[in-house]
Amino acid sequence: MTFLPTDEQRAFARSLDALLTASDTPAAARAWAGDDPGPGRALWGRLAQAGVWALAVPEEYDGVGPLPVELAHAFVEVGRHAVPGPAVETVATAALLGELARLGDPDPAKRLLPALAAGERTATLALTGTEAVRHAAPYALDADRADTVLVVRGEQLWRAPGHGPVRVSADPARRLARPAPGGELLAEGPAVAAAAGRARHWAMLATAAQSLGVGLALLDRTVAYARQRSQFGTPIGAFQAVKHRLADTLLALEFARPLLFGAAVTMTAGDLAAAKVATGEAGYTAARTALQIHGAIGYTEELPLSVWLRKARPLRDAWGDPATCRAAVLGAYS
């Protein structure tokens, strides 16, 4: 069986690559990490016009989805270009509300999904009281910048009234805050817990795709640098040790790619966990390779590479760290 993207999927990815290449996303990420979310919000609107946020929204709520394979293609580009903001969490919110509507409670979807699909509003999501997040503090990504902060507590879905102090993560563009308690109760019952499970699956897929994109961006920049930098009159890319390190990084990324798109087709827990651990580890490998070959200059603000370097490990651990994902794979296929 041959599994290849369609011509339409390739064209969609190329169009996003062109859009984001022209948008100076590293500058937008740095502004987002600071005090100016304006460039990031403008970028969000361009992605909405391209249809990215609508991919996880059902058609009856002004979306075009759910289309997980197309979303995986889109989020590879989101990672490749270091797009800031709660992109994964917005997708997870759309999946949660869409599933809640399918299970018989359409009111939250009617209220929130059309604006998310159109890019008029952003959302972030925290899942608490579940086995999957029992080792993690219940922080919400970009709760200070998102228009809507949703929290699942057991079998209740709340719209939080605000957030606590903002904490900067290893990636300055990933701003973390605990949602404030209380707020508006949007839904409750077993359907909320079931919808939260679906939201987690979509979040794993989108995060895995971002990790792959980050890894590909790091590898591209490292290969270019290895061709330019010379030692003893020879480009360092000609040295066997450097060649082997770059080849190992490429193999890790290319072996992770089919796992990602295979998981997008099946959307099963085991396949998603396998894709998440493979892409996360491959992206982190690419970051370590990039830092070793660039040297300490890789972390400096003067080099745009730092924008991607700081994303690899947080993405590897977000929505399922490697240990959790490996356990899920063993549980699914043992």
PDB file of C-alpha atoms in Angstrom, residues 146-284:
ATOM      1  CA  ALA A 146      -6.328  34.000  24.328  1.00  0.00           C
ATOM      2  CA  ASP A 147      -9.825  35.416  23.984  1.00  0.00           C
ATOM      3  CA  THR A 148     -11.404  32.309  25.518  1.00  0.00           C
ATOM      4  CA  VAL A 149      -9.939  30.188  28.316  1.00  0.00           C
ATOM      5  CA  LEU A 150     -11.692  26.834  28.761  1.00  0.00           C
ATOM      6  CA  VAL A 151     -11.074  24.329  31.533  1.00  0.00           C
ATOM      7  CA  VAL A 152     -12.308  20.750  31.811  1.00  0.00           C
ATOM      8  CA  ARG A 153     -12.563  19.650  35.434  1.00  0.00           C
ATOM      9  CA  GLY A 154     -13.702  16.043  35.500  1.00  0.00           C
ATOM     10  CA  GLU A 155     -17.130  16.086  33.843  1.00  0.00           C
ATOM     11  CA  GLN A 156     -17.540  19.851  33.805  1.00  0.00           C
ATOM     12  CA  LEU A 157     -16.556  22.383  31.143  1.00  0.00           C
ATOM     13  CA  TRP A 158     -15.904  25.885  32.456  1.00  0.00           C
ATOM     14  CA  ARG A 159     -15.129  29.175  30.798  1.00  0.00           C
ATOM     15  CA  ALA A 160     -12.556  30.704  33.135  1.00  0.00           C
ATOM     16  CA  PRO A 161     -12.942  34.349  34.192  1.00  0.00           C
ATOM     17  CA  GLY A 162      -9.219  35.040  33.887  1.00  0.00           C
ATOM     18  CA  HIS A 163      -5.817  33.659  34.783  1.00  0.00           C
ATOM     19  CA  GLY A 164      -3.086  33.759  37.382  1.00  0.00           C
ATOM     20  CA  PRO A 165       0.492  35.056  37.037  1.00  0.00           C
ATOM     21  CA  VAL A 166       2.161  34.400  33.705  1.00  0.00           C
ATOM     22  CA  ARG A 167       5.147  32.073  33.786  1.00  0.00           C
ATOM     23  CA  VAL A 168       7.639  31.943  30.946  1.00  0.00           C
ATOM     24  CA  SER A 169       8.594  28.462  29.803  1.00  0.00           C
ATOM     25  CA  ALA A 170      11.804  27.274  28.169  1.00  0.00           C
ATOM     26  CA  ASP A 171      10.333  28.806  25.023  1.00  0.00           C
ATOM     27  CA  PRO A 172       9.604  32.491  25.774  1.00  0.00           C
ATOM     28  CA  ALA A 173       6.831  32.462  23.176  1.00  0.00           C
ATOM     29  CA  ARG A 174       4.973  29.794  25.183  1.00  0.00           C
ATOM     30  CA  ARG A 175       3.427  31.800  28.006  1.00  0.00           C
ATOM     31  CA  LEU A 176       1.877  29.689  30.773  1.00  0.00           C
ATOM     32  CA  ALA A 177      -0.710  30.635  33.401  1.00  0.00           C
ATOM     33  CA  ARG A 178      -3.149  28.814  35.631  1.00  0.00           C
ATOM     34  CA  PRO A 179      -6.792  29.531  34.720  1.00  0.00           C
ATOM     35  CA  ALA A 180      -8.664  31.374  37.443  1.00  0.00           C
ATOM     36  CA  PRO A 181     -11.210  29.252  39.343  1.00  0.00           C
ATOM     37  CA  GLY A 182     -14.918  29.657  38.800  1.00  0.00           C
ATOM     38  CA  GLY A 183     -16.391  31.349  35.770  1.00  0.00           C
ATOM     39  CA  GLU A 184     -19.235  30.151  33.546  1.00  0.00           C
ATOM     40  CA  LEU A 185     -20.265  26.501  33.496  1.00  0.00           C
ATOM     41  CA  LEU A 186     -20.782  25.641  29.824  1.00  0.00           C
ATOM     42  CA  ALA A 187     -21.565  21.923  30.050  1.00  0.00           C
ATOM     43  CA  GLU A 188     -21.425  18.971  32.407  1.00  0.00           C
ATOM     44  CA  GLY A 189     -21.867  15.221  32.349  1.00  0.00           C
ATOM     45  CA  PRO A 190     -20.136  12.153  30.876  1.00  0.00           C
ATOM     46  CA  ALA A 191     -20.120  13.745  27.411  1.00  0.00           C
ATOM     47  CA  VAL A 192     -17.659  16.377  28.646  1.00  0.00           C
ATOM     48  CA  ALA A 193     -15.134  13.728  29.680  1.00  0.00           C
ATOM     49  CA  ALA A 194     -15.564  11.916  26.357  1.00  0.00           C
ATOM     50  CA  ALA A 195     -15.135  15.157  24.409  1.00  0.00           C
ATOM     51  CA  ALA A 196     -12.013  15.958  26.433  1.00  0.00           C
ATOM     52  CA  GLY A 197     -10.520  12.666  25.253  1.00  0.00           C
ATOM     53  CA  ARG A 198     -11.089  13.648  21.643  1.00  0.00           C
ATOM     54  CA  ALA A 199      -9.616  17.085  22.283  1.00  0.00           C
ATOM     55  CA  ARG A 200      -6.502  15.432  23.699  1.00  0.00           C
ATOM     56  CA  HIS A 201      -6.129  13.313  20.557  1.00  0.00           C
ATOM     57  CA  TRP A 202      -6.303  16.338  18.281  1.00  0.00           C
ATOM     58  CA  ALA A 203      -3.864  18.208  20.510  1.00  0.00           C
ATOM     59  CA  MET A 204      -1.417  15.293  20.292  1.00  0.00           C
ATOM     60  CA  LEU A 205      -1.690  15.253  16.497  1.00  0.00           C
ATOM     61  CA  ALA A 206      -1.173  19.005  16.132  1.00  0.00           C
ATOM     62  CA  THR A 207       1.729  19.040  18.589  1.00  0.00           C
ATOM     63  CA  ALA A 208       3.392  16.107  16.824  1.00  0.00           C
ATOM     64  CA  ALA A 209       3.080  17.918  13.493  1.00  0.00           C
ATOM     65  CA  GLN A 210       4.567  21.061  15.007  1.00  0.00           C
ATOM     66  CA  SER A 211       7.485  19.046  16.385  1.00  0.00           C
ATOM     67  CA  LEU A 212       8.190  17.619  12.952  1.00  0.00           C
ATOM     68  CA  GLY A 213       8.074  21.089  11.409  1.00  0.00           C
ATOM     69  CA  VAL A 214      10.428  22.502  14.039  1.00  0.00           C
ATOM     70  CA  GLY A 215      12.857  19.650  13.441  1.00  0.00           C
ATOM     71  CA  LEU A 216      12.792  20.165   9.677  1.00  0.00           C
ATOM     72  CA  ALA A 217      13.438  23.896  10.088  1.00  0.00           C
ATOM     73  CA  LEU A 218      16.366  23.250  12.425  1.00  0.00           C
ATOM     74  CA  LEU A 219      17.870  20.700  10.055  1.00  0.00           C
ATOM     75  CA  ASP A 220      17.558  23.012   7.034  1.00  0.00           C
ATOM     76  CA  ARG A 221      19.268  25.856   8.865  1.00  0.00           C
ATOM     77  CA  THR A 222      21.995  23.609  10.236  1.00  0.00           C
ATOM     78  CA  VAL A 223      22.810  22.146   6.823  1.00  0.00           C
ATOM     79  CA  ALA A 224      23.059  25.660   5.379  1.00  0.00           C
ATOM     80  CA  TYR A 225      25.357  26.726   8.214  1.00  0.00           C
ATOM     81  CA  ALA A 226      27.560  23.650   7.805  1.00  0.00           C
ATOM     82  CA  ARG A 227      28.084  24.596   4.170  1.00  0.00           C
ATOM     83  CA  GLN A 228      29.047  28.182   5.030  1.00  0.00           C
ATOM     84  CA  ARG A 229      31.261  27.763   8.099  1.00  0.00           C
ATOM     85  CA  SER A 230      34.824  26.656   7.424  1.00  0.00           C
ATOM     86  CA  GLN A 231      37.626  25.209   9.523  1.00  0.00           C
ATOM     87  CA  PHE A 232      41.126  24.640   8.207  1.00  0.00           C
ATOM     88  CA  GLY A 233      39.942  26.003   4.878  1.00  0.00           C
ATOM     89  CA  THR A 234      37.192  23.379   4.515  1.00  0.00           C
ATOM     90  CA  PRO A 235      33.410  23.713   5.074  1.00  0.00           C
ATOM     91  CA  ILE A 236      32.561  21.823   8.265  1.00  0.00           C
ATOM     92  CA  GLY A 237      29.818  20.011   6.371  1.00  0.00           C
ATOM     93  CA  ALA A 238      32.560  18.040   4.613  1.00  0.00           C
ATOM     94  CA  PHE A 239      33.729  16.444   7.877  1.00  0.00           C
ATOM     95  CA  GLN A 240      32.524  12.872   8.390  1.00  0.00           C
ATOM     96  CA  ALA A 241      31.428  13.468  11.983  1.00  0.00           C
ATOM     97  CA  VAL A 242      29.217  16.367  10.919  1.00  0.00           C
ATOM     98  CA  LYS A 243      27.817  14.418   7.963  1.00  0.00           C
ATOM     99  CA  HIS A 244      26.896  11.484  10.202  1.00  0.00           C
ATOM    100  CA  ARG A 245      25.196  13.723  12.763  1.00  0.00           C
ATOM    101  CA  LEU A 246      23.138  15.453  10.090  1.00  0.00           C
ATOM    102  CA  ALA A 247      22.267  12.123   8.446  1.00  0.00           C
ATOM    103  CA  ASP A 248      21.093  10.677  11.766  1.00  0.00           C
ATOM    104  CA  THR A 249      18.900  13.725  12.309  1.00  0.00           C
ATOM    105  CA  LEU A 250      17.396  13.435   8.839  1.00  0.00           C
ATOM    106  CA  LEU A 251      16.658   9.745   9.349  1.00  0.00           C
ATOM    107  CA  ALA A 252      14.898  10.436  12.654  1.00  0.00           C
ATOM    108  CA  LEU A 253      12.691  13.078  11.053  1.00  0.00           C
ATOM    109  CA  GLU A 254      11.890  11.003   7.980  1.00  0.00           C
ATOM    110  CA  PHE A 255      11.039   7.917  10.035  1.00  0.00           C
ATOM    111  CA  ALA A 256       8.722  10.057  12.185  1.00  0.00           C
ATOM    112  CA  ARG A 257       6.900  11.564   9.197  1.00  0.00           C
ATOM    113  CA  PRO A 258       4.886   8.460   8.151  1.00  0.00           C
ATOM    114  CA  LEU A 259       3.949   7.809  11.776  1.00  0.00           C
ATOM    115  CA  LEU A 260       2.499  11.320  11.952  1.00  0.00           C
ATOM    116  CA  PHE A 261       0.390  11.028   8.820  1.00  0.00           C
ATOM    117  CA  GLY A 262      -0.579   7.456   9.572  1.00  0.00           C
ATOM    118  CA  ALA A 263      -1.903   8.636  12.926  1.00  0.00           C
ATOM    119  CA  ALA A 264      -3.796  11.425  11.181  1.00  0.00           C
ATOM    120  CA  VAL A 265      -5.565   8.779   9.100  1.00  0.00           C
ATOM    121  CA  THR A 266      -6.489   6.441  11.953  1.00  0.00           C
ATOM    122  CA  MET A 267      -6.713   8.915  14.893  1.00  0.00           C
ATOM    123  CA  THR A 268      -6.350   5.998  17.308  1.00  0.00           C
ATOM    124  CA  ALA A 269      -4.757   6.486  20.714  1.00  0.00           C
ATOM    125  CA  GLY A 270      -1.870   4.091  20.053  1.00  0.00           C
ATOM    126  CA  ASP A 271      -0.972   5.567  16.672  1.00  0.00           C
ATOM    127  CA  LEU A 272      -1.169   9.119  18.013  1.00  0.00           C
ATOM    128  CA  ALA A 273       1.080   8.249  20.937  1.00  0.00           C
ATOM    129  CA  ALA A 274       3.614   6.629  18.591  1.00  0.00           C
ATOM    130  CA  ALA A 275       3.585   9.678  16.330  1.00  0.00           C
ATOM    131  CA  LYS A 276       3.918  12.026  19.272  1.00  0.00           C
ATOM    132  CA  VAL A 277       6.946  10.299  20.755  1.00  0.00           C
ATOM    133  CA  ALA A 278       8.656   9.831  17.369  1.00  0.00           C
ATOM    134  CA  THR A 279       8.222  13.408  16.181  1.00  0.00           C
ATOM    135  CA  GLY A 280       9.008  14.866  19.590  1.00  0.00           C
ATOM    136  CA  GLU A 281      12.250  12.927  19.926  1.00  0.00           C
ATOM    137  CA  ALA A 282      13.198  13.675  16.309  1.00  0.00           C
ATOM    138  CA  GLY A 283      12.605  17.391  16.801  1.00  0.00           C
ATOM    139  CA  TYR A 284      14.656  17.351  19.993  1.00  0.00           C
TER     140      TYR A 284
END
